[in-house]
Amino acid sequence: MTACRECGFAYDLSLAPAVSELARGRIGEYEGMLGAGSAVLRRRSAPEVWSALEYACHVRDVLLAQRERVLAARRCEKPVAEPMGRDERVDHDGYAEQRPADVARQLRDAALLFANVLDRLSPTDWDRTLVYTYPEREERSLRWLAVHTLHELRHHLRDMRCQLDSHEVQLG
């Protein structure tokens, strides 16, 4: 995976050491959007498309899962990054019923936790690997994992904007 066809994100592995700072900086944008009205945040533009709140919950959980994957790669040789069950979590964790203010706080905490483990990586740690199962099963470095997480943050921020913008268009 070198680029995202949907959002245009390019996987530049030289960005990896800056991801912790970029992740912390991106969270303010999520917090701003989570300040919209609760009904607007919970609304889906189509049954198969997550709401802005559901995307925010997903990003929170991605940050937590990625943190655990970094820690596993530091203590084990080539651990397998098992799928996090992204689609199941929407229902299992009740994403649509969560309070936006709680999700905003949790997102900030998750970003700080993820950034902390990245900040503690030595130059050789960045080359440690794990088996990542998305988009296909492949051995990936922690550099790639960091950049992939940055992609998730940017991509789903775009998804949230689209959901919120579609609501404005329907109201206008």
N, CA, C and O of each residue as an XYZ file, in Angstrom:
688
protein
N       0.855     -1.175      0.000
C       0.000      0.000      0.000
C       0.897      1.232      0.000
O       1.610      1.486      0.970
N       0.860      1.988     -1.080
C       1.693      3.194     -1.184
C       0.869      4.467     -1.234
O       1.386      5.556     -0.984
N      -0.414      4.336     -1.556
C      -1.294      5.505     -1.605
C      -2.744      5.057     -1.444
O      -3.089      3.910     -1.730
N      -3.577      5.973     -0.986
C      -5.009      5.704     -0.860
C      -5.723      6.322     -2.052
O      -5.630      7.527     -2.283
N      -6.427      5.501     -2.800
C      -7.151      6.000     -3.969
C      -8.277      6.941     -3.580
O      -8.589      7.871     -4.324
N      -8.889      6.715     -2.429
C     -10.022      7.539     -2.011
C      -9.623      8.947     -1.599
O     -10.231      9.924     -2.038
N      -8.602      9.051     -0.755
C      -8.271     10.365     -0.180
C      -6.969     10.957     -0.700
O      -6.660     12.114     -0.417
N      -6.197     10.168     -1.464
C      -4.961     10.684     -2.032
C      -3.760     10.643     -1.094
O      -2.686     11.125     -1.457
N      -3.914     10.080      0.100
C      -2.804     10.014      1.051
C      -1.679      9.169      0.464
O      -1.915      8.067     -0.031
N      -0.451      9.693      0.521
C       0.728      8.959      0.052
C       1.503      8.452      1.263
O       1.781      9.205      2.196
N       1.841      7.187      1.237
C       2.584      6.560      2.331
C       4.069      6.900      2.204
O       4.812      6.224      1.493
N       4.483      7.943      2.892
C       5.878      8.375      2.916
C       6.461      7.950      4.261
O       6.220      8.599      5.279
N       7.226      6.862      4.263
C       7.723      6.298      5.518
C       8.702      7.216      6.239
O       8.966      7.028      7.427
N       9.239      8.203      5.538
C      10.135      9.161      6.212
C       9.364     10.039      7.197
O       9.970     10.692      8.047
N       8.028     10.059      7.090
C       7.194     10.824      8.027
C       7.063     10.148      9.393
O       6.643     10.787     10.358
N       7.412      8.884      9.485
C       7.144      8.099     10.690
C       7.572      8.797     11.987
O       6.764      8.853     12.914
N       8.794      9.333     12.105
C       9.168      9.957     13.374
C       8.324     11.188     13.740
O       8.297     11.587     14.905
N       7.649     11.783     12.779
C       6.815     12.962     13.047
C       5.364     12.600     13.341
O       4.577     13.478     13.694
N       4.993     11.334     13.207
C       3.595     10.934     13.344
C       3.057     11.234     14.736
O       1.894     11.613     14.869
N       3.860     11.077     15.761
C       3.333     11.330     17.114
C       2.851     12.773     17.232
O       1.772     13.024     17.769
N       3.629     13.704     16.742
C       3.240     15.121     16.806
C       2.060     15.401     15.880
O       1.148     16.143     16.242
N       2.077     14.815     14.698
C       0.979     15.004     13.754
C      -0.328     14.425     14.301
O      -1.395     15.008     14.108
N      -0.246     13.294     14.973
C      -1.446     12.679     15.557
C      -2.005     13.564     16.666
O      -3.213     13.791     16.733
N      -1.139     14.059     17.528
C      -1.613     14.939     18.607
C      -2.272     16.186     18.018
O      -3.296     16.643     18.526
N      -1.701     16.733     16.963
C      -2.243     17.937     16.342
C      -3.570     17.718     15.650
O      -4.404     18.623     15.618
N      -3.782     16.549     15.101
C      -5.000     16.244     14.340
C      -6.217     16.121     15.255
O      -7.343     16.344     14.809
N      -6.016     15.777     16.504
C      -7.135     15.505     17.409
C      -7.994     16.739     17.651
O      -9.203     16.617     17.849
N      -7.398     17.913     17.639
C      -8.181     19.137     17.815
C      -9.270     19.271     16.763
O     -10.355     19.774     17.054
N      -8.994     18.828     15.551
C      -9.997     18.883     14.488
C     -11.161     17.939     14.787
O     -12.322     18.275     14.554
N     -10.840     16.762     15.303
C     -11.895     15.829     15.705
C     -12.731     16.426     16.825
O     -13.960     16.367     16.787
N     -12.072     16.996     17.817
C     -12.789     17.589     18.946
C     -13.723     18.698     18.473
O     -14.848     18.814     18.958
N     -13.259     19.513     17.527
C     -14.100     20.573     16.987
C     -15.355     20.027     16.336
O     -16.447     20.552     16.548
N     -15.205     18.975     15.545
C     -16.376     18.388     14.879
C     -17.298     17.701     15.878
O     -18.515     17.696     15.696
N     -16.734     17.127     16.923
C     -17.567     16.449     17.923
C     -18.363     17.435     18.758
O     -19.186     17.025     19.577
N     -18.132     18.731     18.567
C     -18.910     19.761     19.243
C     -20.225     20.066     18.534
O     -21.042     20.835     19.039
N     -20.431     19.460     17.359
C     -21.701     19.659     16.642
C     -22.822     19.008     17.453
O     -22.558     18.224     18.365
N     -24.025     19.324     17.132
C     -25.170     18.759     17.848
C     -25.178     17.243     17.816
O     -24.801     16.632     16.816
N     -25.607     16.645     18.906
C     -25.624     15.201     19.060
C     -26.412     14.505     17.940
O     -25.966     13.487     17.410
N     -27.567     15.045     17.587
C     -28.394     14.429     16.545
C     -27.672     14.441     15.199
O     -27.742     13.471     14.445
N     -26.989     15.526     14.903
C     -26.244     15.636     13.642
C     -25.106     14.621     13.612
O     -24.873     13.980     12.587
N     -24.402     14.472     14.721
C     -23.274     13.542     14.795
C     -23.712     12.083     14.668
O     -22.943     11.250     14.188
N     -24.909     11.770     15.084
C     -25.402     10.391     15.071
C     -26.053      9.994     13.737
O     -26.313      8.815     13.498
N     -26.310     10.967     12.884
C     -27.032     10.736     11.640
C     -26.148     10.072     10.582
O     -25.004     10.475     10.371
N     -26.690      9.062      9.932
C     -26.014      8.398      8.811
C     -26.633      8.921      7.518
O     -27.853      9.058      7.420
N     -25.798      9.210      6.533
C     -26.312      9.668      5.245
C     -26.895      8.509      4.440
O     -27.704      8.714      3.534
N     -26.479      7.300      4.777
C     -27.002      6.078      4.155
C     -26.803      4.955      5.177
O     -25.903      5.037      6.012
N     -27.625      3.917      5.122
C     -27.523      2.846      6.127
C     -26.140      2.203      6.221
O     -25.720      1.789      7.301
N     -25.431      2.118      5.090
C     -24.121      1.456      5.082
C     -22.956      2.403      5.375
O     -21.801      1.976      5.382
N     -23.246      3.674      5.614
C     -22.199      4.672      5.888
C     -22.276      5.077      7.353
O     -23.341      5.437      7.854
N     -21.150      5.016      8.026
C     -21.133      5.382      9.436
C     -21.446      6.858      9.633
O     -21.231      7.678      8.741
N     -21.950      7.173     10.794
C     -22.171      8.571     11.180
C     -20.834      9.191     11.581
O     -19.843      8.483     11.758
N     -20.814     10.512     11.723
C     -19.593     11.198     12.165
C     -19.162     10.676     13.534
O     -17.971     10.472     13.771
N     -20.106     10.461     14.425
C     -19.781      9.940     15.759
C     -19.186      8.541     15.669
O     -18.228      8.228     16.376
N     -19.739      7.708     14.815
C     -19.210      6.345     14.657
C     -17.794      6.372     14.092
O     -16.951      5.577     14.509
N     -17.517      7.273     13.151
C     -16.144      7.409     12.649
C     -15.199      7.843     13.763
O     -14.084      7.330     13.857
N     -15.622      8.770     14.599
C     -14.773      9.239     15.699
C     -14.481      8.101     16.674
O     -13.348      7.957     17.134
N     -15.481      7.299     16.989
C     -15.276      6.145     17.870
C     -14.291      5.161     17.234
O     -13.419      4.617     17.911
N     -14.442      4.942     15.931
C     -13.530      4.042     15.220
C     -12.092      4.539     15.320
O     -11.185      3.751     15.586
N     -11.874      5.828     15.112
C     -10.519      6.378     15.166
C      -9.937      6.219     16.570
O      -8.766      5.873     16.724
N     -10.748      6.471     17.585
C     -10.296      6.255     18.967
C      -9.801      4.826     19.139
O      -8.724      4.594     19.688
N     -10.600      3.862     18.663
C     -10.235      2.458     18.828
C      -9.039      2.067     17.967
O      -8.244      1.217     18.366
N      -8.904      2.673     16.798
C      -7.726      2.432     15.957
C      -6.468      2.874     16.703
O      -5.479      2.142     16.737
N      -6.500      4.056     17.296
C      -5.333      4.548     18.031
C      -4.955      3.605     19.165
O      -3.774      3.341     19.392
N      -5.948      3.101     19.872
C      -5.674      2.171     20.972
C      -5.131      0.840     20.458
O      -4.200      0.279     21.035
N      -5.717      0.339     19.370
C      -5.244     -0.922     18.791
C      -3.822     -0.777     18.249
O      -2.992     -1.668     18.431
N      -3.545      0.336     17.589
C      -2.216      0.540     17.027
C      -1.167      0.670     18.133
O      -0.041      0.194     17.989
N      -1.540      1.308     19.218
C      -0.627      1.410     20.371
C      -0.247      0.012     20.846
O       0.930     -0.277     21.064
N      -1.244     -0.852     21.006
C      -0.974     -2.218     21.465
C      -0.112     -2.981     20.467
O       0.716     -3.803     20.858
N      -0.303     -2.714     19.192
C       0.496     -3.387     18.164
C       1.955     -2.936     18.218
O       2.862     -3.751     18.049
N       2.182     -1.655     18.449
C       3.558     -1.161     18.593
C       4.212     -1.827     19.803
O       5.344     -2.304     19.721
N       3.498     -1.855     20.913
C       4.059     -2.471     22.124
C       4.346     -3.953     21.908
O       5.370     -4.453     22.373
N       3.459     -4.664     21.210
C       3.683     -6.079     20.921
C       4.915     -6.275     20.053
O       5.692     -7.203     20.279
N       5.100     -5.414     19.065
C       6.256     -5.529     18.168
C       7.560     -5.242     18.898
O       8.618     -5.707     18.473
N       7.505     -4.500     19.969
C       8.718     -4.225     20.749
C       9.082     -5.392     21.663
O      10.253     -5.576     21.993
N       8.086     -6.185     22.075
C       8.399     -7.260     23.017
C       8.461     -8.640     22.366
O       8.995     -9.574     22.964
N       7.925     -8.788     21.149
C       7.904    -10.081     20.457
C       8.486     -9.930     19.063
O       8.493     -8.844     18.484
N       8.968    -11.031     18.546
C       9.439    -11.042     17.167
C       8.265    -11.298     16.233
O       7.618    -12.342     16.314
N       7.996    -10.369     15.369
C       6.972    -10.475     14.329
C       5.606    -10.943     14.834
O       5.095    -11.963     14.371
N       5.011    -10.215     15.773
C       3.660    -10.594     16.197
C       2.665    -10.363     15.055
O       2.939     -9.611     14.120
N       1.538    -11.006     15.145
C       0.487    -10.832     14.142
C      -0.496     -9.786     14.672
O      -1.019     -9.914     15.780
N      -0.737     -8.762     13.871
C      -1.715     -7.728     14.208
C      -3.085     -8.245     13.801
O      -3.531     -8.044     12.671
N      -3.736     -8.905     14.726
C      -5.048     -9.481     14.432
C      -6.042     -8.358     14.113
O      -5.933     -7.265     14.668
N      -7.002     -8.616     13.230
C      -8.013     -7.600     12.923
C      -8.729     -7.152     14.199
O      -8.987     -7.955     15.095
N      -9.042     -5.871     14.264
C      -9.678     -5.310     15.453
C     -11.198     -5.473     15.453
O     -11.853     -5.111     16.431
N     -11.764     -6.004     14.385
C     -13.214     -6.176     14.324
C     -13.919     -4.846     14.136
O     -14.897     -4.540     14.818
N     -13.409     -4.065     13.202
C     -13.907     -2.694     13.025
C     -15.412     -2.616     12.821
O     -16.067     -1.770     13.429
N     -15.964     -3.460     11.999
C     -17.403     -3.389     11.726
C     -18.234     -3.875     12.916
O     -19.285     -3.308     13.217
N     -17.766     -4.912     13.579
C     -18.494     -5.434     14.730
C     -18.516     -4.446     15.895
O     -19.499     -4.383     16.634
N     -17.458     -3.689     16.062
C     -17.367     -2.748     17.176
C     -18.471     -1.688     17.148
O     -18.906     -1.213     18.196
N     -18.916     -1.326     15.961
C     -19.958     -0.301     15.842
C     -21.163     -0.701     16.697
O     -21.706      0.116     17.441
N     -21.574     -1.966     16.583
C     -22.697     -2.453     17.381
C     -22.254     -2.923     18.763
O     -22.876     -2.575     19.767
N     -21.180     -3.714     18.818
C     -20.756     -4.306     20.085
C     -20.419     -3.247     21.137
O     -20.658     -3.456     22.326
N     -19.869     -2.125     20.706
C     -19.501     -1.064     21.650
C     -20.518      0.082     21.644
O     -20.358      1.058     22.377
N     -21.548     -0.034     20.831
C     -22.599      0.981     20.811
C     -22.097      2.361     20.424
O     -22.395      3.350     21.094
N     -21.335      2.424     19.344
C     -20.759      3.700     18.906
C     -21.810      4.810     18.804
O     -21.571      5.928     19.258
N     -22.952      4.515     18.223
C     -23.965      5.551     17.969
C     -24.589      6.105     19.245
O     -25.154      7.199     19.234
N     -24.492      5.362     20.337
C     -25.100      5.818     21.594
C     -24.120      6.551     22.508
O     -24.518      7.068     23.552
N     -22.855      6.599     22.131
C     -21.866      7.210     23.011
C     -21.999      8.725     23.028
O     -22.457      9.331     22.059
N     -21.601      9.314     24.118
C     -21.682     10.771     24.268
C     -20.513     11.425     23.534
O     -19.359     11.076     23.783
N     -20.796     12.367     22.635
C     -19.729     13.018     21.868
C     -18.627     13.626     22.740
O     -17.451     13.535     22.386
N     -18.978     14.240     23.861
C     -17.959     14.834     24.738
C     -17.037     13.759     25.312
O     -15.834     13.977     25.450
N     -17.600     12.606     25.645
C     -16.777     11.498     26.145
C     -15.843     10.994     25.053
O     -14.666     10.736     25.302
N     -16.376     10.855     23.843
C     -15.565     10.363     22.728
C     -14.429     11.347     22.433
O     -13.306     10.923     22.159
N     -14.705     12.642     22.487
C     -13.663     13.644     22.251
C     -12.540     13.499     23.276
O     -11.362     13.528     22.920
N     -12.903     13.343     24.540
C     -11.896     13.176     25.596
C     -11.109     11.876     25.398
O      -9.887     11.852     25.540
N     -11.820     10.811     25.072
C     -11.175      9.514     24.862
C     -10.251      9.532     23.640
O      -9.186      8.913     23.646
N     -10.671     10.244     22.602
C      -9.829     10.386     21.410
C      -8.522     11.084     21.755
O      -7.449     10.662     21.323
N      -8.618     12.151     22.535
C      -7.405     12.874     22.943
C      -6.496     11.945     23.748
O      -5.291     11.887     23.508
N      -7.076     11.226     24.697
C      -6.275     10.304     25.506
C      -5.640      9.219     24.643
O      -4.464      8.899     24.813
N      -6.412      8.655     23.720
C      -5.885      7.603     22.842
C      -4.745      8.138     21.982
O      -3.748      7.446     21.778
N      -4.881      9.359     21.476
C      -3.812      9.961     20.665
C      -2.555     10.171     21.501
O      -1.443      9.935     21.028
N      -2.731     10.611     22.734
C      -1.575     10.820     23.618
C      -0.897      9.489     23.952
O       0.331      9.403     23.969
N      -1.685      8.468     24.213
C      -1.112      7.149     24.502
C      -0.350      6.599     23.291
O       0.756      6.078     23.429
N      -0.951      6.721     22.115
C      -0.294      6.254     20.889
C       0.987      7.049     20.632
O       2.032      6.469     20.337
N       0.905      8.366     20.742
C       2.077      9.217     20.513
C       3.193      8.889     21.491
O       4.367      8.898     21.118
N       2.844      8.604     22.727
C       3.859      8.280     23.729
C       4.680      7.064     23.337
O       5.904      7.078     23.469
N       4.021      5.998     22.851
C       4.797      4.807     22.488
C       5.659      5.072     21.257
O       6.752      4.518     21.136
N       5.178      5.911     20.345
C       6.009      6.261     19.187
C       7.219      7.083     19.616
O       8.328      6.871     19.126
N       6.999      8.019     20.534
C       8.094      8.873     21.000
C       9.186      8.075     21.707
O      10.321      8.542     21.805
N       8.869      6.907     22.189
C       9.827      6.089     22.932
C      10.595      5.112     22.042
O      11.438      4.357     22.528
N      10.302      5.126     20.733
C      11.004      4.224     19.818
C      12.408      4.735     19.532
O      12.615      5.924     19.288
N      13.367      3.819     19.566
C      14.740      4.155     19.179
C      14.837      4.057     17.655
O      13.929      3.533     17.011
N      15.925      4.554     17.079
C      16.069      4.432     15.618
C      15.960      2.982     15.129
O      15.405      2.744     14.057
N      16.469      2.023     15.879
C      16.363      0.623     15.432
C      14.969      0.047     15.671
O      14.539     -0.854     14.951
N      14.259      0.565     16.680
C      12.890      0.088     16.932
C      11.971      0.347     15.741
O      11.072     -0.447     15.466
N      12.192      1.439     15.045
C      11.339      1.771     13.897
C      11.355      0.673     12.839
O      10.410      0.541     12.060
N      12.430     -0.112     12.813
C      12.555     -1.178     11.821
C      12.005     -2.517     12.313
O      11.977     -3.488     11.557
N      11.570     -2.577     13.563
C      10.945     -3.806     14.061
C       9.689     -4.064     13.231
O       9.077     -3.134     12.705
N       9.321     -5.317     13.124
C       8.206     -5.655     12.240
C       7.115     -6.438     12.964
O       7.309     -6.989     14.048
N       5.970     -6.456     12.313
C       4.840     -7.270     12.717
C       4.143     -7.716     11.441
O       4.356     -7.147     10.370
N       3.321     -8.722     11.567
C       2.549     -9.186     10.418
C       1.219     -8.449     10.468
O       0.422     -8.623     11.390
N       1.003     -7.628      9.460
C      -0.218     -6.830      9.378
C      -1.146     -7.516      8.395
O      -0.705     -7.948      7.330
N      -2.408     -7.623      8.728
C      -3.327     -8.402      7.892
C      -4.135     -7.564      6.915
O      -4.972     -8.101      6.189
N      -3.899     -6.251      6.884
C      -4.637     -5.368      5.978
C      -3.656     -4.516      5.178
O      -2.665     -4.061      5.748
N      -3.875     -4.286      3.925
C      -4.946     -4.792      3.067
C      -4.738     -6.252      2.674
O      -5.668     -6.912      2.208
N      -3.520     -6.755      2.862
C      -3.258     -8.182      2.692
C      -2.208     -8.557      3.732
O      -1.479     -7.696      4.225
N      -2.135     -9.815      4.055
C      -1.192    -10.290      5.077
C       0.233    -10.040      4.596
O       0.681    -10.594      3.592
N       0.935     -9.183      5.352
C       2.290     -8.814      4.947
C       3.081     -8.331      6.161
O       2.530     -7.724      7.079
N       4.368     -8.609      6.147
C       5.231     -8.112      7.216
C       5.448     -6.612      6.997
O       5.809     -6.179      5.903
N       5.222     -5.836      8.047
C       5.328     -4.376      7.972
C       6.203     -3.858      9.106
O       6.263     -4.453     10.182
N       6.866     -2.766      8.856
C       7.694     -2.137      9.892
C       6.835     -1.220     10.762
O       5.712     -0.869     10.400
N       7.385     -0.842     11.912
C       6.683      0.122     12.750
C       6.610      1.481     12.063
O       5.714      2.273     12.354
N       7.537      1.759     11.160
C       7.437      2.991     10.346
C       6.126      2.972      9.560
O       5.367      3.940      9.552
N       5.887      1.837      8.899
C       4.667      1.719      8.101
C       3.441      1.836      8.996
O       2.493      2.540      8.648
N       3.441      1.159     10.143
C       2.300      1.206     11.045
C       2.007      2.648     11.470
O       0.847      3.059     11.511
N       3.044      3.409     11.784
C       2.846      4.809     12.189
C       2.229      5.616     11.049
O       1.276      6.365     11.263
N       2.762      5.467      9.856
C       2.258      6.223      8.710
C       0.844      5.755      8.348
O       0.001      6.565      7.964
N       0.590      4.474      8.467
C      -0.757      3.965      8.203
C      -1.754      4.562      9.205
O      -2.885      4.885      8.841
N      -1.340      4.704     10.436
C      -2.215      5.299     11.454
C      -2.484      6.764     11.137
O      -3.604      7.241     11.320
N      -1.477      7.475     10.669
C      -1.680      8.860     10.236
C      -2.700      8.903      9.097
O      -3.557      9.785      9.056
N      -2.602      7.953      8.181
C      -3.579      7.870      7.095
C      -4.982      7.683      7.666
O      -5.917      8.356      7.232
N      -5.140      6.784      8.625
C      -6.456      6.564      9.251
C      -6.996      7.865      9.832
O      -8.168      8.192      9.647
N      -6.140      8.609     10.537
C      -6.566      9.881     11.137
C      -7.040     10.866     10.079
O      -8.084     11.499     10.242
N      -6.293     10.999      9.012
C      -6.660     11.949      7.950
C      -7.876     11.482      7.163
O      -8.776     12.268      6.868
N      -7.896     10.202      6.828
C      -8.969      9.668      5.994
C     -10.324      9.781      6.709
O     -11.315     10.205      6.114
N     -10.352      9.402      7.975
C     -11.634      9.413      8.680
C     -12.057     10.817      9.105
O     -13.240     11.051      9.350
N     -11.137     11.731      9.195
C     -11.500     13.136      9.389
C     -12.272     13.610      8.152
O     -13.263     14.333      8.259
N     -11.804     13.195      7.006
C     -12.497     13.497      5.742
C     -13.880     12.852      5.725
O     -14.856     13.477      5.309
N     -13.963     11.597      6.180
C     -15.260     10.914      6.241
C     -16.231     11.664      7.151
O     -17.403     11.827      6.813
N     -15.744     12.116      8.302
C     -16.610     12.856      9.226
C     -17.099     14.150      8.595
O     -18.273     14.499      8.711
N     -16.194     14.861      7.925
C     -16.588     16.118      7.255
C     -17.673     15.846      6.223
O     -18.643     16.598      6.124
N     -17.512     14.779      5.460
C     -18.514     14.432      4.441
C     -19.870     14.179      5.086
O     -20.893     14.636      4.576
N     -19.888     13.462      6.195
C     -21.152     13.195      6.882
C     -21.793     14.489      7.381
O     -22.994     14.699      7.213
N     -20.990     15.350      7.992
C     -21.518     16.596      8.517
C     -21.952     17.532      7.383
O     -22.976     18.206      7.494
N     -21.184     17.574      6.300
C     -21.548     18.403      5.149
C     -22.816     17.910      4.485
O     -23.627     18.722      4.038
N     -23.012     16.593      4.406
C     -24.229     16.068      3.777
C     -25.454     16.457      4.605
O     -26.537     16.662      4.057
N     -25.286     16.556      5.892
C     -26.400     16.973      6.745
C     -26.735     18.450      6.503
O     -27.906     18.823      6.444
N     -25.699     19.284      6.365
C     -25.925     20.720      6.096
C     -26.650     20.915      4.774
O     -27.568     21.731      4.689
N     -26.253     20.178      3.741
C     -26.870     20.292      2.424
C     -28.362     19.941      2.524
O     -29.201     20.620      1.932
N     -28.690     18.881      3.272
C     -30.097     18.472      3.391
C     -30.903     19.499      4.182
O     -32.093     19.682      3.927
N     -30.266     20.168      5.135
C     -30.972     21.191      5.908
C     -31.170     22.463      5.094
O     -32.203     23.124      5.204
N     -30.173     22.805      4.274
C     -30.188     24.052      3.523
C     -31.184     24.014      2.446
O     -31.332     24.988      1.708
